[in-house]
């Protein structure tokens, strides 16, 4: 008997259907006009895929896609078609590139084209200004005047509110027509500050003028600091002929060592020692400290200056006359006496300031203000009844930390008021800053910089000293010690 067994095998093939169709989206909001505040933006998203259809997530960007935030509302989440809406998280004027992207349940994504949203609540306004050479801050002297040297490049940094899209600075030489030279500033997208490089080829006095334009076409102008440009220092011989290639060395008293060392010019964007150019010129701008100079050249006796003090960052532009070589000459060879040099006196002379200084505000009433400090309203009337120091600062200014530490030391004095105002900074940022720093002094936020123009604030810090009734006694710029603050409050 033969038995036959037949086995039948059935092969099942599973076909996976993949959804690779991206969703579609559209925006209903029109962006062809400017807004005084962020508008509610609406739109629709649709998933046209057949597998697990549905809109899972909708996000928006205000910086052309560099960062994303989820929208405020999706009407019907995970539905095949839904509407969505959001109010952009924008807290200041400016031009913002709005993009929206939509995800479906299969992970497909679509991104809208960029739409320009213009928020125009304020006209563009320039705030405080900072001048620097390398890391060295150039502090203003009386009436906000900046002193520098011809041919030396200086960086200018400033803040702005009102959504400026373009800022230029013109330097106009006093009493000379058609002398305007314009520099365009560049905005740093990370911190919102504007900066550029200024250079003055000729000595003289210049008025800086900032011109701003915003996305809505509004234009403003503001006078900034006056810049007094001095000629460079020079080295000559006794016949008045300039000496090229002379070595100029600046020595600095190092407090920790209590001895003089060669000043580190490179750390301040300069060269030290340096050789005079073909016209016998040298350029030095030094910070506060105690110094002396040594000047030498082949065929001449070395000059060594007296020890001199600089109380704030200032140029050194003394003219030096090198005496002829003193020593023994045998044929072509010259032998000087060991350690032989001549001592001279350094004269740091600066020109008189140009006419047209800002009008004094002394005797006028402090402009009324109402700001927030840690969520509470503080007005100008809050400081009446006691002599008051109002110090204008900014979170981006390098001098802010030093000055606030000094203001903290005045908080135990019950005879006076001492507070600070952060110009063009929001209350939220100021509150966080104060908590992190542990500062006790009252700090208010002037987010719109409304006191910048009325008080002529140009540089930070600027101190406004008030009488008991809120009348302005004086204004003074620069970092002041505790004793200097109290002295200016009385005198």
Coordinates of C-alpha atoms in Angstrom, one line a residue:
X1 CA 0.0 0.0 0.0
X2 CA 1.4 3.4 -1.0
X3 CA 0.4 6.6 0.8
X4 CA 1.0 9.9 -0.9
X5 CA 1.0 13.1 1.3
X6 CA 0.7 16.4 -0.5
X7 CA 1.6 19.6 1.3
X8 CA 0.5 23.0 0.0
X9 CA 2.3 26.2 1.2
X10 CA 0.6 29.6 0.9
X11 CA 3.0 32.6 0.9
X12 CA 1.5 35.9 2.2
X13 CA 3.0 39.1 0.9
X14 CA 2.3 42.2 3.1
X15 CA 2.6 45.5 1.3
X16 CA 3.3 48.6 3.5
X17 CA 1.7 51.8 2.3
X18 CA 3.9 54.8 3.3
X19 CA 2.5 58.3 3.7
X20 CA 5.1 60.7 2.3
X21 CA 2.7 63.4 1.3
X22 CA 3.4 66.6 3.2
X23 CA 0.5 68.6 4.6
X24 CA -0.6 71.9 3.2
X25 CA -1.0 75.2 5.0
X26 CA -2.2 78.7 4.4
X27 CA -2.2 82.0 6.4
X28 CA -5.2 84.3 6.6
X29 CA -3.5 87.3 8.1
X30 CA -2.4 90.1 5.7
X31 CA 1.1 91.5 6.4
X32 CA 1.0 94.5 4.0
X33 CA 0.7 97.1 6.8
X34 CA 2.5 97.8 10.0
X35 CA 1.0 97.0 13.5
X36 CA 1.3 98.9 16.8
X37 CA 1.3 95.6 18.6
X38 CA 1.6 91.9 17.7
X39 CA -1.6 90.8 15.8
X40 CA -3.4 87.5 16.1
X41 CA -2.3 85.4 13.2
X42 CA -4.6 82.7 11.9
X43 CA -4.3 80.0 9.3
X44 CA -5.4 76.5 8.1
X45 CA -3.5 73.2 7.8
X46 CA -4.7 70.1 5.9
X47 CA -3.2 66.6 5.7
X48 CA -4.0 65.1 2.3
X49 CA -2.4 61.7 3.1
X50 CA -4.5 58.5 3.2
X51 CA -2.6 56.7 6.0
X52 CA -3.2 57.8 9.6
X53 CA -4.2 61.3 8.5
X54 CA -4.2 64.2 10.9
X55 CA -2.3 67.4 11.9
X56 CA -0.2 66.7 15.0
X57 CA 1.7 70.0 15.6
X58 CA 1.9 73.6 14.3
X59 CA 4.8 75.9 15.1
X60 CA 5.8 79.4 14.2
X61 CA 9.1 81.4 14.0
X62 CA 9.6 85.2 14.2
X63 CA 13.3 85.1 13.1
X64 CA 13.0 83.4 9.7
X65 CA 13.2 79.9 11.0
X66 CA 16.2 80.1 13.4
X67 CA 14.0 79.3 16.4
X68 CA 10.4 77.8 16.7
X69 CA 7.5 78.1 19.2
X70 CA 4.3 76.1 19.3
X71 CA 1.2 78.1 18.2
X72 CA -1.3 79.2 20.9
X73 CA -4.2 77.1 19.6
X74 CA -5.0 74.2 17.2
X75 CA -8.7 74.1 16.8
X76 CA -9.1 70.4 16.2
X77 CA -5.8 68.5 17.0
X78 CA -5.1 65.4 15.0
X79 CA -7.9 66.1 12.6
X80 CA -7.3 65.9 8.9
X81 CA -8.0 69.6 8.5
X82 CA -7.8 72.3 11.2
X83 CA -7.4 76.0 11.8
X84 CA -4.8 77.4 14.1
X85 CA -4.0 80.8 15.7
X86 CA -1.2 82.5 17.6
X87 CA -0.1 86.0 18.8
X88 CA 3.7 86.2 18.2
X89 CA 5.9 86.5 21.2
X90 CA 7.2 89.9 20.3
X91 CA 8.0 92.6 22.9
X92 CA 9.6 95.4 20.9
X93 CA 9.4 97.3 17.6
X94 CA 11.1 95.9 14.6
X95 CA 10.8 93.9 11.3
X96 CA 10.1 90.2 12.0
X97 CA 10.2 87.4 9.5
X98 CA 7.2 85.1 10.3
X99 CA 7.2 81.4 9.2
X100 CA 4.8 78.6 10.1
X101 CA 5.5 74.9 9.8
X102 CA 3.0 72.0 10.1
X103 CA 3.6 68.3 11.0
X104 CA 1.2 65.5 10.2
X105 CA 0.8 62.2 12.1
X106 CA 3.3 60.5 9.8
X107 CA 6.0 63.1 10.5
X108 CA 5.8 64.9 7.2
X109 CA 6.4 68.6 7.5
X110 CA 5.6 71.7 5.4
X111 CA 6.9 75.2 6.0
X112 CA 5.4 78.4 4.8
X113 CA 7.2 81.2 2.9
X114 CA 8.5 84.0 5.0
X115 CA 6.2 87.0 5.7
X116 CA 7.5 90.3 7.0
X117 CA 5.7 91.5 10.1
X118 CA 6.4 95.2 11.0
X119 CA 5.7 96.3 14.6
X120 CA 5.8 100.0 14.7
X121 CA 4.8 101.4 18.1
X122 CA 7.7 103.9 18.5
X123 CA 9.8 105.9 16.1
X124 CA 13.4 104.6 16.0
X125 CA 15.4 106.0 18.8
X126 CA 19.2 105.7 19.6
X127 CA 20.1 105.2 23.2
X128 CA 23.4 105.2 25.1
X129 CA 26.7 105.1 23.2
X130 CA 30.0 103.4 24.1
X131 CA 33.4 104.2 22.5
X132 CA 36.2 101.7 22.7
X133 CA 39.7 100.9 21.2
X134 CA 40.1 97.2 21.4
X135 CA 38.8 96.3 24.9
X136 CA 39.6 99.7 26.2
X137 CA 36.6 102.0 26.9
X138 CA 37.0 105.7 26.0
X139 CA 35.2 107.6 28.7
X140 CA 33.9 111.0 27.9
X141 CA 35.2 114.2 29.6
X142 CA 33.1 117.2 30.3
X143 CA 29.7 117.5 28.5
X144 CA 30.2 114.1 26.9
X145 CA 33.2 115.0 24.8
X146 CA 35.3 112.1 23.5
X147 CA 39.0 112.7 23.0
X148 CA 41.0 110.5 20.5
X149 CA 43.9 110.7 18.1
X150 CA 43.9 111.2 14.3
X151 CA 44.1 108.0 12.3
X152 CA 43.3 105.8 15.2
X153 CA 40.2 103.6 14.7
X154 CA 37.6 103.5 17.4
X155 CA 34.6 101.2 17.8
X156 CA 31.2 102.8 18.5
X157 CA 28.4 100.6 20.1
X158 CA 24.9 101.8 20.8
X159 CA 21.4 100.6 21.7
X160 CA 18.2 101.4 20.0
X161 CA 14.4 101.0 20.4
X162 CA 11.7 101.6 17.8
X163 CA 12.6 98.8 15.4
X164 CA 15.4 100.5 13.4
X165 CA 16.4 98.7 10.2
X166 CA 19.2 101.1 9.4
X167 CA 21.4 103.3 11.5
X168 CA 24.2 105.6 10.2
X169 CA 26.6 107.9 12.1
X170 CA 27.9 111.0 10.4
X171 CA 30.9 113.0 11.8
X172 CA 30.7 116.6 10.9
X173 CA 33.7 118.8 11.4
X174 CA 32.9 122.1 13.3
X175 CA 32.9 125.3 11.2
X176 CA 33.6 123.5 8.0
X177 CA 30.8 122.9 5.4
X178 CA 30.6 119.8 3.3
X179 CA 32.7 117.8 5.8
X180 CA 30.2 115.1 6.6
X181 CA 31.6 111.5 6.6
X182 CA 29.0 108.7 7.1
X183 CA 29.5 105.2 8.5
X184 CA 26.8 102.5 8.4
X185 CA 26.3 100.5 11.6
X186 CA 25.7 96.8 11.8
X187 CA 23.1 95.2 14.1
X188 CA 24.1 92.2 16.3
X189 CA 21.2 89.8 16.0
X190 CA 22.1 88.1 19.3
X191 CA 22.0 91.2 21.6
X192 CA 20.3 93.8 19.4
X193 CA 23.2 96.3 19.7
X194 CA 24.5 98.3 16.7
X195 CA 28.2 98.9 16.1
X196 CA 30.7 100.3 13.6
X197 CA 34.2 101.7 13.3
X198 CA 35.0 105.5 13.3
X199 CA 38.3 107.0 12.2
X200 CA 39.2 110.6 11.9
X201 CA 42.0 111.4 9.5
X202 CA 42.5 115.1 10.6
X203 CA 42.7 116.8 14.0
X204 CA 39.8 118.9 15.0
X205 CA 36.4 118.9 16.6
X206 CA 33.6 116.8 15.2
X207 CA 29.9 116.5 16.0
X208 CA 28.4 113.0 15.7
X209 CA 24.9 112.6 14.3
X210 CA 22.9 109.4 14.3
X211 CA 20.3 108.8 11.7
X212 CA 17.8 106.0 12.1
X213 CA 15.2 104.5 9.8
X214 CA 12.6 101.8 10.8
X215 CA 10.6 99.3 8.7
X216 CA 7.6 101.6 8.4
X217 CA 9.8 104.4 6.9
X218 CA 10.0 106.6 10.0
X219 CA 13.2 108.6 10.3
X220 CA 14.8 110.2 13.3
X221 CA 18.1 112.1 14.0
X222 CA 19.9 112.5 17.2
X223 CA 23.1 114.4 18.1
X224 CA 25.6 112.2 19.9
X225 CA 28.9 113.0 21.4
X226 CA 31.3 115.7 20.3
X227 CA 34.7 114.1 19.4
X228 CA 37.9 116.1 19.8
X229 CA 40.6 114.6 17.6
X230 CA 44.2 115.4 18.5
X231 CA 47.3 115.1 16.4
X232 CA 49.6 112.2 17.2
X233 CA 52.7 112.5 19.3
X234 CA 55.8 113.2 17.4
X235 CA 59.6 112.7 17.8
X236 CA 62.1 115.3 16.3
X237 CA 65.7 116.3 16.5
X238 CA 67.0 119.6 17.8
X239 CA 66.9 121.0 14.2
X240 CA 63.1 120.3 14.0
X241 CA 63.5 117.3 11.7
X242 CA 61.2 114.4 12.4
X243 CA 62.8 111.1 13.3
X244 CA 61.3 108.0 11.8
X245 CA 61.9 104.6 13.4
X246 CA 62.4 106.0 16.9
X247 CA 61.4 103.5 19.6
X248 CA 58.7 104.8 22.0
X249 CA 58.1 102.6 25.1
X250 CA 55.5 103.1 27.7
X251 CA 56.0 101.7 31.2
X252 CA 53.2 101.1 33.7
X253 CA 53.3 100.8 37.5
X254 CA 52.0 97.3 38.2
X255 CA 50.2 97.7 41.6
X256 CA 50.6 94.0 42.6
X257 CA 54.3 94.1 41.9
X258 CA 54.8 97.7 42.9
X259 CA 57.3 98.2 40.1
X260 CA 57.2 99.5 36.5
X261 CA 56.7 97.0 33.7
X262 CA 56.3 97.4 29.9
X263 CA 52.6 98.3 29.3
X264 CA 50.7 95.6 27.5
X265 CA 49.5 97.6 24.5
X266 CA 48.3 94.6 22.6
X267 CA 45.6 93.9 25.2
X268 CA 44.3 97.4 24.5
X269 CA 44.4 97.2 20.7
X270 CA 47.7 99.0 20.4
X271 CA 51.4 98.4 19.9
X272 CA 54.0 99.0 22.6
X273 CA 56.8 99.6 22.2
X274 CA 56.2 101.1 18.8
X275 CA 58.3 102.7 16.1
X276 CA 57.6 106.2 14.8
X277 CA 56.3 106.4 11.2
X278 CA 57.9 108.2 8.3
X279 CA 56.6 111.5 9.8
X280 CA 58.0 110.8 13.2
X281 CA 54.6 110.1 14.7
X282 CA 53.5 107.7 17.4
X283 CA 50.0 106.9 18.8
X284 CA 49.2 106.0 22.4
X285 CA 46.0 106.0 24.4
X286 CA 46.4 104.6 27.9
X287 CA 43.9 103.8 30.7
X288 CA 44.1 105.3 34.2
X289 CA 47.4 104.6 36.0
X290 CA 50.9 105.7 36.7
X291 CA 53.4 105.7 33.8
X292 CA 56.7 106.9 32.3
X293 CA 58.0 106.9 28.7
X294 CA 61.3 106.0 27.2
X295 CA 62.3 107.2 23.7
X296 CA 65.4 106.3 21.7
X297 CA 66.7 106.2 18.2
X298 CA 70.0 105.4 16.6
X299 CA 72.5 108.3 16.8
X300 CA 70.6 110.0 19.6
X301 CA 70.6 110.1 23.4
X302 CA 67.8 108.2 25.1
X303 CA 65.1 110.3 26.7
X304 CA 63.3 109.1 29.8
X305 CA 60.3 111.1 31.1
X306 CA 59.2 111.8 34.6
X307 CA 56.6 109.6 36.2
X308 CA 53.1 110.9 35.4
X309 CA 49.5 110.0 36.3
X310 CA 46.4 109.5 34.1
X311 CA 43.1 109.6 35.9
X312 CA 41.0 108.3 33.0
X313 CA 41.7 106.8 29.5
X314 CA 43.4 109.6 27.5
X315 CA 45.8 110.1 24.6
X316 CA 49.5 110.7 25.0
X317 CA 50.6 113.0 22.3
X318 CA 53.7 114.8 23.7
X319 CA 56.3 116.1 21.3
X320 CA 59.8 114.9 22.1
X321 CA 63.1 116.3 21.0
X322 CA 65.9 113.8 21.0
X323 CA 69.4 115.3 21.8
X324 CA 72.3 114.2 19.7
X325 CA 74.3 111.1 20.7
X326 CA 76.8 111.5 23.6
X327 CA 79.6 109.1 23.9
X328 CA 82.8 108.0 22.1
X329 CA 83.0 107.4 18.4
X330 CA 85.9 105.4 16.9
X331 CA 85.6 105.4 13.1
X332 CA 82.1 104.1 12.2
X333 CA 81.5 102.7 15.7
X334 CA 79.7 104.7 18.5
X335 CA 79.9 103.8 22.2
X336 CA 77.5 105.4 24.6
X337 CA 78.0 105.8 28.3
X338 CA 76.3 102.9 30.2
X339 CA 72.8 103.9 31.5
X340 CA 73.2 107.4 30.0
X341 CA 69.9 109.2 29.3
X342 CA 68.3 112.6 29.6
X343 CA 65.1 113.2 31.6
X344 CA 62.3 115.3 30.3
X345 CA 58.8 116.2 31.5
X346 CA 55.7 114.8 29.9
X347 CA 53.1 117.5 29.0
X348 CA 49.6 116.1 28.5
X349 CA 47.8 119.1 26.9
X350 CA 44.3 119.0 25.6
X351 CA 42.5 121.7 23.6
X352 CA 39.6 123.8 24.9
X353 CA 36.3 122.2 24.2
X354 CA 34.3 123.5 21.2
X355 CA 31.3 125.8 21.7
X356 CA 27.9 124.3 21.5
X357 CA 28.0 122.2 24.6
X358 CA 24.6 120.8 25.8
X359 CA 22.4 123.3 27.6
X360 CA 22.5 122.9 31.4
X361 CA 19.5 121.3 32.9
X362 CA 20.4 122.6 36.4
X363 CA 17.4 124.3 38.1
X364 CA 14.8 122.6 35.9
X365 CA 12.3 120.1 37.2
X366 CA 13.0 116.4 36.7
X367 CA 10.7 115.1 33.9
X368 CA 7.8 113.1 35.2
X369 CA 8.1 109.3 34.8
X370 CA 6.3 106.2 35.9
X371 CA 8.3 103.0 35.6
X372 CA 8.2 99.5 37.0
X373 CA 10.5 98.0 39.6
X374 CA 9.9 94.3 40.2
X375 CA 6.3 94.7 39.0
X376 CA 5.5 97.8 41.1
X377 CA 5.0 101.3 39.7
X378 CA 7.5 103.9 40.8
X379 CA 7.1 107.6 39.8
X380 CA 9.3 110.6 39.9
X381 CA 7.2 111.9 42.8
X382 CA 8.3 108.8 44.9
X383 CA 11.8 110.5 45.4
X384 CA 10.7 113.9 46.5
X385 CA 11.4 114.9 50.1
X386 CA 15.1 113.9 50.2
X387 CA 18.1 114.6 48.0
X388 CA 18.2 112.0 45.3
X389 CA 20.7 110.3 43.0
X390 CA 19.2 108.7 39.9
X391 CA 21.9 106.8 38.0
X392 CA 21.1 105.8 34.4
X393 CA 22.6 102.5 33.3
X394 CA 22.1 99.7 30.8
X395 CA 22.4 96.0 31.1
X396 CA 24.9 95.9 28.2
X397 CA 27.2 98.5 29.5
X398 CA 30.5 97.1 31.0
X399 CA 30.4 99.8 33.7
X400 CA 27.1 98.8 35.1
X401 CA 28.3 96.1 37.5
X402 CA 31.0 98.4 39.0
X403 CA 28.6 101.3 39.5
X404 CA 25.8 99.2 41.0
X405 CA 28.1 97.8 43.6
X406 CA 28.9 101.4 44.6
X407 CA 25.2 102.4 44.7
X408 CA 24.6 99.4 47.0
X409 CA 26.8 101.0 49.6
X410 CA 24.5 104.0 49.8
X411 CA 21.3 102.0 50.7
X412 CA 21.9 102.3 54.4
X413 CA 21.9 106.1 54.2
X414 CA 18.5 107.3 55.4
X415 CA 19.2 111.0 54.5
X416 CA 19.2 110.4 50.7
X417 CA 17.5 108.4 47.9
X418 CA 19.7 106.4 45.5
X419 CA 18.2 104.4 42.6
X420 CA 19.1 103.4 39.1
X421 CA 17.2 103.4 35.8
X422 CA 18.0 100.9 33.1
X423 CA 17.4 102.6 29.8
X424 CA 15.9 100.6 26.9
X425 CA 15.7 97.4 29.0
X426 CA 12.5 95.6 29.9
X427 CA 11.2 95.2 33.4
X428 CA 11.5 91.4 33.1
X429 CA 15.1 91.4 32.1
X430 CA 15.9 94.0 34.8
X431 CA 14.2 92.0 37.5
X432 CA 16.1 88.8 36.6
X433 CA 19.4 90.8 36.5
X434 CA 18.7 92.3 40.0
X435 CA 17.9 88.9 41.5
X436 CA 21.0 87.2 40.0
X437 CA 23.3 90.1 41.2
X438 CA 21.7 90.4 44.6
X439 CA 21.5 94.2 44.3
X440 CA 19.7 96.1 47.0
X441 CA 19.5 99.4 45.2
X442 CA 16.1 100.1 43.6
X443 CA 16.3 99.4 39.8
X444 CA 13.7 100.7 37.4
X445 CA 13.2 99.8 33.7
X446 CA 12.8 102.6 31.2
X447 CA 11.9 100.2 28.4
X448 CA 11.1 102.9 25.8
X449 CA 14.0 105.1 26.8
X450 CA 11.6 108.1 27.3
X451 CA 14.1 110.0 29.5
X452 CA 17.0 109.6 27.0
X453 CA 16.1 112.7 24.9
X454 CA 14.8 115.1 27.7
X455 CA 17.9 114.6 29.8
X456 CA 20.4 114.3 26.9
X457 CA 21.7 110.9 28.1
X458 CA 24.6 109.9 25.9
X459 CA 26.8 107.6 27.9
X460 CA 26.4 105.1 30.8
X461 CA 26.5 105.7 33.7
X462 CA 25.1 109.2 33.8
X463 CA 24.0 110.5 37.3
X464 CA 21.2 113.0 37.8
X465 CA 21.4 114.8 41.2
X466 CA 18.2 116.2 42.5
X467 CA 17.2 118.6 45.3
X468 CA 14.5 117.6 47.8
X469 CA 11.7 119.0 45.6
X470 CA 12.7 117.1 42.5
X471 CA 14.7 120.0 40.9
X472 CA 17.8 119.0 39.0
X473 CA 21.0 120.1 40.7
X474 CA 23.5 118.7 38.1
X475 CA 24.2 115.8 35.7
X476 CA 27.5 114.0 35.6
X477 CA 28.7 111.1 33.5
X478 CA 31.2 108.3 34.4
X479 CA 31.7 105.8 37.1
X480 CA 31.7 107.7 40.5
X481 CA 32.8 106.4 43.9
X482 CA 30.7 106.6 47.0
X483 CA 32.4 109.8 48.1
X484 CA 32.1 111.4 44.7
X485 CA 28.4 110.7 44.6
X486 CA 27.8 112.2 48.0
X487 CA 30.0 115.2 47.2
X488 CA 28.1 116.0 43.9
X489 CA 24.8 115.6 45.8
X490 CA 25.8 118.5 48.1
X491 CA 28.1 120.7 45.9

